[in-house]
Amino acid sequence: MAVRTGAGVPRTQSSVAVSADHRRWFLINASPEVRTQFEAFPALHPRDRDRTSPLQAVLLTDAELDHTLGLLQLREADALRLYATPAVQKTLSDGSGLLRTLERYCTVEWQAMIPGTDVALADGLCCRAFDVPTTKRNRFGTGTDHGRVVGYRLTDERSGGTLVYLPGVQSLTPELQAEIAGCDCLLIDGTCWRDDELIQLGLAGKTSREMGHLPIDGPDGSLAQVPALRVRRTIFVHMNNTNPILLADTPERRVVEDSGMEVAMDGLEVEV
């Protein structure tokens, strides 16, 4: 409502483009609005008359439609390289018509991402997937499936800069804290401010955690836990449209900013 009345700034759904040289780009998740996002970011525009794209590949954190539906927007490529865990690949191959539709338009090249294994994306850019335990919904398998949901830790080997992308997290387990600790920039799940946010608004019958998302507020929310992990810069992404931190003049937004953390905007650029 705030966006429709001009009181808020519209945002597209969560996707991130990463590069170590500003020439070769890797997309983490392909949102349904990926075409709009590409148009708004000149670095991803074709540079040559043959329409060659700077996009090298897409990395997937899971098989959710919010993170994969945009793949269909990339169907005009001769070939599309996807980095994903075997569990995510299996889900998209067996349980979704999306992949079958995509393969009718272009060649899909799979690169397996094994959690805990470093993968060189390009010269100077290294990526490691890590498991994100979750009990949310079960349409993509059980909560114990290896690689069902992952986050990514990316490292620029020349500068030593590190970025962790964690758009969906239910709990900051000790294992996840170890992946986050000491990184230069953390892009973390900011879906809901309060655990019972959607229940209080009459929009859902489950808490944020029950839907697979750690709330920001509360004694064990991300706002309370992240500061101990020595992260240089923390930015909330993947906000639901009910989250009051989306509005610049709310008390919740001031709490986030007073803590030294940030709220992502479309077009935000981060250097590490």
Coordinates of C-alpha atoms in Angstrom, one line a residue:
M1 CA 0.0 0.0 0.0
A2 CA 2.8 2.4 0.9
V3 CA 4.4 2.0 -2.5
R4 CA 1.1 2.5 -4.3
T5 CA 0.5 5.8 -2.5
G6 CA 4.0 7.0 -3.1
A7 CA 5.1 6.6 0.6
G8 CA 7.6 3.8 -0.2
V9 CA 10.1 2.9 -2.8
P10 CA 9.3 -0.1 -4.9
R11 CA 11.7 -3.0 -5.0
T12 CA 12.1 -6.1 -7.2
Q13 CA 12.7 -9.6 -5.9
S14 CA 16.0 -10.8 -4.6
S15 CA 18.8 -11.5 -7.1
V16 CA 22.5 -10.5 -6.9
A17 CA 25.1 -10.1 -9.6
V18 CA 28.7 -10.7 -8.7
S19 CA 31.9 -10.0 -10.5
A20 CA 35.6 -9.8 -9.7
D21 CA 36.6 -7.9 -12.9
H22 CA 33.4 -6.0 -13.9
R23 CA 33.4 -7.9 -17.2
R24 CA 32.3 -11.4 -16.3
W25 CA 29.2 -11.5 -14.1
F26 CA 27.5 -14.3 -12.2
L27 CA 23.9 -14.1 -11.1
I28 CA 22.9 -15.6 -7.8
N29 CA 19.2 -16.7 -8.2
A30 CA 17.1 -15.6 -11.1
S31 CA 14.1 -13.7 -9.8
P32 CA 10.8 -13.4 -11.9
E33 CA 11.8 -9.8 -12.4
V34 CA 15.3 -10.5 -13.8
R35 CA 14.7 -8.8 -17.1
T36 CA 13.8 -5.5 -15.4
Q37 CA 16.9 -5.9 -13.2
F38 CA 19.1 -6.5 -16.2
E39 CA 17.8 -3.5 -18.0
A40 CA 18.5 -1.3 -14.9
F41 CA 22.1 -2.5 -14.7
P42 CA 24.2 -1.5 -17.8
A43 CA 27.1 -3.8 -16.8
L44 CA 24.8 -6.7 -17.8
H45 CA 23.9 -5.3 -21.2
P46 CA 25.3 -7.0 -24.3
R47 CA 28.5 -5.3 -25.4
D48 CA 28.9 -6.5 -29.0
R49 CA 26.7 -6.6 -32.1
D50 CA 26.4 -10.3 -31.7
R51 CA 24.5 -9.7 -28.5
T52 CA 27.1 -11.6 -26.4
S53 CA 26.1 -11.3 -22.7
P54 CA 28.5 -10.6 -19.9
L55 CA 26.5 -13.1 -17.8
Q56 CA 28.6 -16.2 -17.4
A57 CA 26.3 -18.4 -15.2
V58 CA 23.5 -18.5 -12.7
L59 CA 24.0 -19.9 -9.2
L60 CA 21.0 -21.2 -7.4
T61 CA 20.5 -21.4 -3.6
D62 CA 17.4 -23.6 -3.9
A63 CA 14.6 -24.6 -6.2
E64 CA 12.0 -22.0 -5.1
L65 CA 10.1 -20.3 -7.9
D66 CA 11.0 -16.9 -6.5
H67 CA 14.7 -17.9 -7.2
T68 CA 14.3 -19.9 -10.5
L69 CA 11.3 -18.5 -12.5
G70 CA 13.6 -15.8 -14.0
L71 CA 15.5 -18.6 -15.8
L72 CA 12.8 -18.6 -18.4
Q73 CA 13.6 -15.0 -19.1
L74 CA 17.1 -16.1 -20.0
R75 CA 16.0 -18.7 -22.5
E76 CA 17.2 -16.8 -25.6
A77 CA 20.9 -17.7 -24.8
D78 CA 22.4 -20.4 -26.9
A79 CA 23.5 -22.1 -23.7
L80 CA 22.8 -21.3 -20.0
R81 CA 25.2 -22.5 -17.3
L82 CA 23.7 -23.3 -14.0
Y83 CA 25.6 -23.9 -10.7
A84 CA 23.4 -25.8 -8.3
T85 CA 23.6 -28.7 -5.8
P86 CA 22.6 -32.2 -7.0
A87 CA 19.5 -31.9 -4.8
V88 CA 18.4 -28.6 -6.5
Q89 CA 19.1 -30.0 -9.9
K90 CA 17.0 -33.1 -9.1
T91 CA 14.1 -31.0 -7.9
L92 CA 14.1 -28.9 -11.0
S93 CA 14.4 -31.9 -13.2
D94 CA 11.9 -34.1 -11.6
G95 CA 9.4 -31.9 -9.8
S96 CA 9.1 -28.8 -12.0
G97 CA 8.0 -28.2 -15.6
L98 CA 10.3 -25.1 -15.6
L99 CA 13.5 -26.9 -16.5
R100 CA 11.8 -29.0 -19.3
T101 CA 10.4 -25.7 -20.7
L102 CA 13.8 -24.0 -20.5
E103 CA 15.5 -26.9 -22.3
R104 CA 13.2 -26.5 -25.3
Y105 CA 14.7 -23.1 -25.9
C106 CA 18.4 -23.5 -25.0
T107 CA 21.1 -25.8 -23.9
V108 CA 21.4 -26.1 -20.1
E109 CA 24.8 -26.8 -18.8
W110 CA 25.0 -28.0 -15.2
Q111 CA 27.9 -27.5 -12.8
A112 CA 27.5 -29.4 -9.5
M113 CA 28.0 -27.3 -6.4
I114 CA 28.9 -29.6 -3.5
P115 CA 28.5 -27.9 -0.1
G116 CA 31.9 -27.3 1.5
T117 CA 33.8 -27.5 -1.8
D118 CA 35.5 -24.4 -3.3
V119 CA 34.7 -23.8 -6.9
A120 CA 36.6 -21.3 -9.2
L121 CA 34.0 -19.3 -11.0
A122 CA 36.5 -17.1 -12.9
D123 CA 40.1 -15.9 -12.5
G124 CA 40.3 -14.5 -9.0
L125 CA 36.7 -15.3 -8.0
C126 CA 36.1 -18.4 -5.8
C127 CA 32.8 -19.7 -4.4
R128 CA 31.8 -22.2 -1.8
A129 CA 28.3 -23.4 -1.2
F130 CA 27.2 -24.3 2.4
D131 CA 24.2 -26.2 3.7
V132 CA 21.4 -24.1 5.2
P133 CA 19.3 -26.5 7.4
T134 CA 15.6 -25.8 7.1
T135 CA 12.3 -27.4 8.0
K136 CA 10.2 -25.1 5.8
R137 CA 7.6 -26.7 3.6
N138 CA 8.4 -30.1 2.3
R139 CA 7.6 -29.9 -1.4
F140 CA 11.4 -30.0 -2.1
G141 CA 12.2 -32.9 0.1
T142 CA 12.9 -33.3 3.8
G143 CA 14.7 -30.8 5.9
T144 CA 17.7 -33.1 6.2
D145 CA 18.4 -33.4 2.5
H146 CA 22.0 -32.4 1.7
G147 CA 22.1 -29.3 -0.5
R148 CA 18.4 -28.7 -0.5
V149 CA 19.0 -25.1 0.5
V150 CA 22.4 -23.4 0.4
G151 CA 24.1 -20.1 1.0
Y152 CA 27.2 -19.0 -0.8
R153 CA 30.5 -17.6 0.4
L154 CA 32.4 -15.8 -2.4
T155 CA 36.0 -14.7 -2.2
D156 CA 38.0 -12.3 -4.4
E157 CA 41.3 -14.1 -4.3
R158 CA 43.2 -11.0 -5.3
S159 CA 41.9 -8.6 -2.6
G160 CA 40.9 -11.3 -0.1
G161 CA 37.4 -9.7 0.1
T162 CA 34.6 -12.1 1.1
L163 CA 30.8 -11.8 0.6
V164 CA 28.2 -14.2 2.1
Y165 CA 24.8 -14.5 0.4
L166 CA 22.2 -16.0 2.7
P167 CA 18.7 -15.0 1.4
G168 CA 16.9 -17.7 3.3
V169 CA 17.8 -18.9 6.7
Q170 CA 15.7 -20.4 9.5
S171 CA 18.3 -20.4 12.3
L172 CA 21.9 -19.3 12.7
T173 CA 23.3 -22.6 13.7
P174 CA 27.0 -22.9 14.8
E175 CA 27.9 -24.2 11.4
L176 CA 26.3 -21.2 9.7
Q177 CA 27.9 -18.8 12.1
A178 CA 31.3 -20.3 11.1
E179 CA 30.6 -19.6 7.4
I180 CA 29.5 -16.0 8.1
A181 CA 32.2 -15.1 10.7
G182 CA 34.6 -12.4 9.7
C183 CA 33.2 -11.8 6.2
D184 CA 33.4 -8.4 4.7
C185 CA 29.8 -8.2 3.6
L186 CA 26.8 -10.3 4.6
L187 CA 23.6 -10.2 2.6
I188 CA 21.1 -11.9 4.9
D189 CA 17.5 -12.9 5.0
G190 CA 15.3 -10.0 6.1
T191 CA 11.9 -11.5 5.2
C192 CA 10.1 -10.5 8.4
W193 CA 10.7 -8.1 11.3
R194 CA 8.8 -10.1 13.9
D195 CA 8.4 -13.9 14.1
D196 CA 4.6 -13.6 14.2
E197 CA 4.4 -10.7 11.7
L198 CA 2.2 -12.5 9.1
I199 CA -0.1 -14.0 11.8
Q200 CA -0.7 -10.6 13.4
L201 CA -1.6 -9.2 10.0
G202 CA -4.0 -12.0 9.3
L203 CA -2.0 -13.0 6.2
A204 CA -0.7 -16.5 7.2
G205 CA -1.1 -19.1 10.0
K206 CA 2.6 -19.7 10.4
T207 CA 5.4 -17.8 12.0
S208 CA 8.4 -16.5 10.1
R209 CA 10.6 -19.4 11.4
E210 CA 8.0 -22.0 10.5
M211 CA 8.2 -20.7 6.9
G212 CA 12.0 -21.0 6.9
H213 CA 13.0 -17.4 7.7
L214 CA 14.8 -16.1 10.8
P215 CA 13.1 -12.8 12.0
I216 CA 15.2 -9.7 12.4
D217 CA 13.8 -8.6 15.8
G218 CA 13.7 -10.5 19.1
P219 CA 16.3 -11.8 21.6
D220 CA 17.4 -14.6 19.1
G221 CA 16.7 -12.7 15.9
S222 CA 19.4 -11.8 13.3
L223 CA 19.7 -8.3 14.7
A224 CA 20.8 -9.7 18.1
Q225 CA 23.1 -12.5 16.7
V226 CA 25.0 -11.1 13.8
P227 CA 27.1 -8.4 15.6
A228 CA 29.0 -11.2 17.4
L229 CA 30.1 -12.6 14.1
R230 CA 32.5 -9.7 13.3
V231 CA 30.9 -8.9 9.9
R232 CA 32.2 -5.6 8.5
R233 CA 28.9 -4.8 6.6
T234 CA 25.5 -6.4 7.0
I235 CA 22.7 -5.8 4.5
F236 CA 19.2 -7.2 4.8
V237 CA 17.8 -8.6 1.5
H238 CA 14.7 -10.7 0.6
M239 CA 12.3 -8.5 2.6
N240 CA 8.6 -9.4 2.5
N241 CA 6.3 -6.5 1.7
T242 CA 4.9 -6.5 5.2
N243 CA 8.3 -5.7 6.8
P244 CA 8.3 -2.2 8.2
I245 CA 12.1 -1.8 7.6
L246 CA 11.2 -1.2 3.9
L247 CA 9.9 2.3 4.9
A248 CA 12.6 4.9 5.7
D249 CA 10.7 6.6 8.5
T250 CA 9.7 3.7 10.7
P251 CA 11.0 2.9 14.2
E252 CA 12.1 -0.5 13.0
R253 CA 14.2 1.0 10.2
R254 CA 15.9 3.3 12.6
V255 CA 16.7 0.4 14.9
V256 CA 18.4 -1.4 12.0
E257 CA 20.4 1.7 11.0
D258 CA 21.3 2.6 14.5
S259 CA 22.8 -0.9 14.8
G260 CA 25.0 -0.2 11.8
M261 CA 23.2 -2.5 9.5
E262 CA 21.5 -1.7 6.2
V263 CA 18.4 -2.4 4.1
A264 CA 19.0 -3.3 0.4
M265 CA 17.7 -1.2 -2.4
D266 CA 17.4 -2.0 -6.1
G267 CA 20.7 -1.0 -7.8
L268 CA 22.8 -1.2 -4.6
E269 CA 26.5 -1.8 -5.4
V270 CA 28.9 -3.3 -2.9
E271 CA 32.7 -3.6 -3.2
V272 CA 34.6 -5.9 -1.0

